[in-house]
C-alpha positions as CSV (number, residue, x, y, z in Angstrom):
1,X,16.2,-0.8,6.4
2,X,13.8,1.5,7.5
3,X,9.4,1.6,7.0
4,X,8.7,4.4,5.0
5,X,5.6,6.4,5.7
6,X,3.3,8.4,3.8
7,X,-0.2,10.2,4.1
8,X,-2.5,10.5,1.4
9,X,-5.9,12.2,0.5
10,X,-8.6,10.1,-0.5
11,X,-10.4,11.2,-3.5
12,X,-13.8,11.2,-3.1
13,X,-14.6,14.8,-1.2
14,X,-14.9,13.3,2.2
15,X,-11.6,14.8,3.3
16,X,-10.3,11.4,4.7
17,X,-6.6,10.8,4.8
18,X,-4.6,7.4,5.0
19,X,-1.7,6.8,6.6
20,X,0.5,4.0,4.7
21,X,3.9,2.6,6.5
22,X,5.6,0.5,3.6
23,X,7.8,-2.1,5.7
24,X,10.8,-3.5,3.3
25,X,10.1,-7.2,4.8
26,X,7.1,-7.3,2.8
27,X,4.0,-5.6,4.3
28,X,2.1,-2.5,3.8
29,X,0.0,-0.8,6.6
30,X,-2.9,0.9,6.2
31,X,-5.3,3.0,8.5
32,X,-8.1,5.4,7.1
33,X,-7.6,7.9,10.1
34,X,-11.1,9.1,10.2
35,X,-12.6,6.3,10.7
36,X,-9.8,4.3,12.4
37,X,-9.4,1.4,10.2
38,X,-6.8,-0.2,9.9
39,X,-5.6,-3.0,7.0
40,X,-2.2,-5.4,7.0
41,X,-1.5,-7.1,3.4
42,X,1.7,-8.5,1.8
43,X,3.4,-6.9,-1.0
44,X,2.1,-9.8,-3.3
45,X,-1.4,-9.5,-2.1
46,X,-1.8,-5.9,-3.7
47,X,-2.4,-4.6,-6.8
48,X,-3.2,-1.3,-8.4
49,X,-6.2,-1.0,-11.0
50,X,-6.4,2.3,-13.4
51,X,-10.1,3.4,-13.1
52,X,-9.9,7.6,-14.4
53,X,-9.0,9.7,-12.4
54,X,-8.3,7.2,-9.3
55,X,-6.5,4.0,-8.8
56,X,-8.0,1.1,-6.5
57,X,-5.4,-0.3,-4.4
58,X,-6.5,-3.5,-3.9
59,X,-5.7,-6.8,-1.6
60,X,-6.9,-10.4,-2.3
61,X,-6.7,-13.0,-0.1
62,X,-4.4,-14.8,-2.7
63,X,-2.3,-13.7,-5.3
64,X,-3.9,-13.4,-8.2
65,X,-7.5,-14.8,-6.3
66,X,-11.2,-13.4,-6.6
67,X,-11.6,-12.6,-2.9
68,X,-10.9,-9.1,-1.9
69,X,-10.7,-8.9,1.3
70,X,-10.4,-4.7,1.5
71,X,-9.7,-1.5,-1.3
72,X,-8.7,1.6,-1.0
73,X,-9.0,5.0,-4.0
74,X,-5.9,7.1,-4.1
75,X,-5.0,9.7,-6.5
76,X,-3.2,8.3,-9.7
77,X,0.1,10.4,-8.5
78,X,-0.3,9.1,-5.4
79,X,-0.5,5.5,-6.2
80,X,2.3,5.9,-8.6
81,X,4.3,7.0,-5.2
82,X,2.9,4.2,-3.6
83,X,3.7,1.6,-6.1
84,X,7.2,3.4,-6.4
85,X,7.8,3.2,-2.5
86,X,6.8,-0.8,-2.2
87,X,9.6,-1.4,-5.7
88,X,12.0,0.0,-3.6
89,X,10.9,-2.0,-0.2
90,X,11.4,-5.0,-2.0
91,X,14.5,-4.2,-4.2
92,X,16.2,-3.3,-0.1
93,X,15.1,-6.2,1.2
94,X,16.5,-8.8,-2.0
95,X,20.2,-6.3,-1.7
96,X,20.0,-7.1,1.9
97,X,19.5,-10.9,2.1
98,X,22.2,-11.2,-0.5
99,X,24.6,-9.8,1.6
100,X,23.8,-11.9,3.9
């Protein structure tokens, strides 16, 4: 059970890149290199949101509450990875505790 990481360019021109470590116990790890900041959330704090050309990656402070406490723009591809990558995380982690 290992984190799997990823870097992504934002859309948006700026040239930033973020650096995302998906952890099968149930987090996600974000930093916007750039600018050095760095965000924590639960898998079932996220969600992805369809806007165009970009997707908001999104994390509430509850599931399903109004309070976002930060967002992110990826790519639509990219977001599909990402989405893709946290399925996974949490499809390891259920095989492994039923082995246990």
């Amino acid at each position: 059970m290992l984190a799997e990481h990823r870097q992504y360019l934002l859309p948006g021109g700026k040239g930033y890149h973020l650096d995302v470590k998906v952890i099968p116990t149930g987090f996600l790890e974000v930093e916007i290199m750039e600018e050095h900041d760095k965000f924590l959330a639960e898998f079932e704090e996220l969600s992805f949101q369809s806007n165009g050309k970009k997707t908001e990656l999104v994390c509430r402070d509850h599931v399903g509450g109004e309070c976002v406490r930060w967002q992110v723009d990826l790519a639509n591809d990219d977001a599909r990875e990402l989405a893709k990558l946290i399925e996974l995380a949490e499809d390891e982690f259920e095989l492994l505790m039923r082995d246990l």
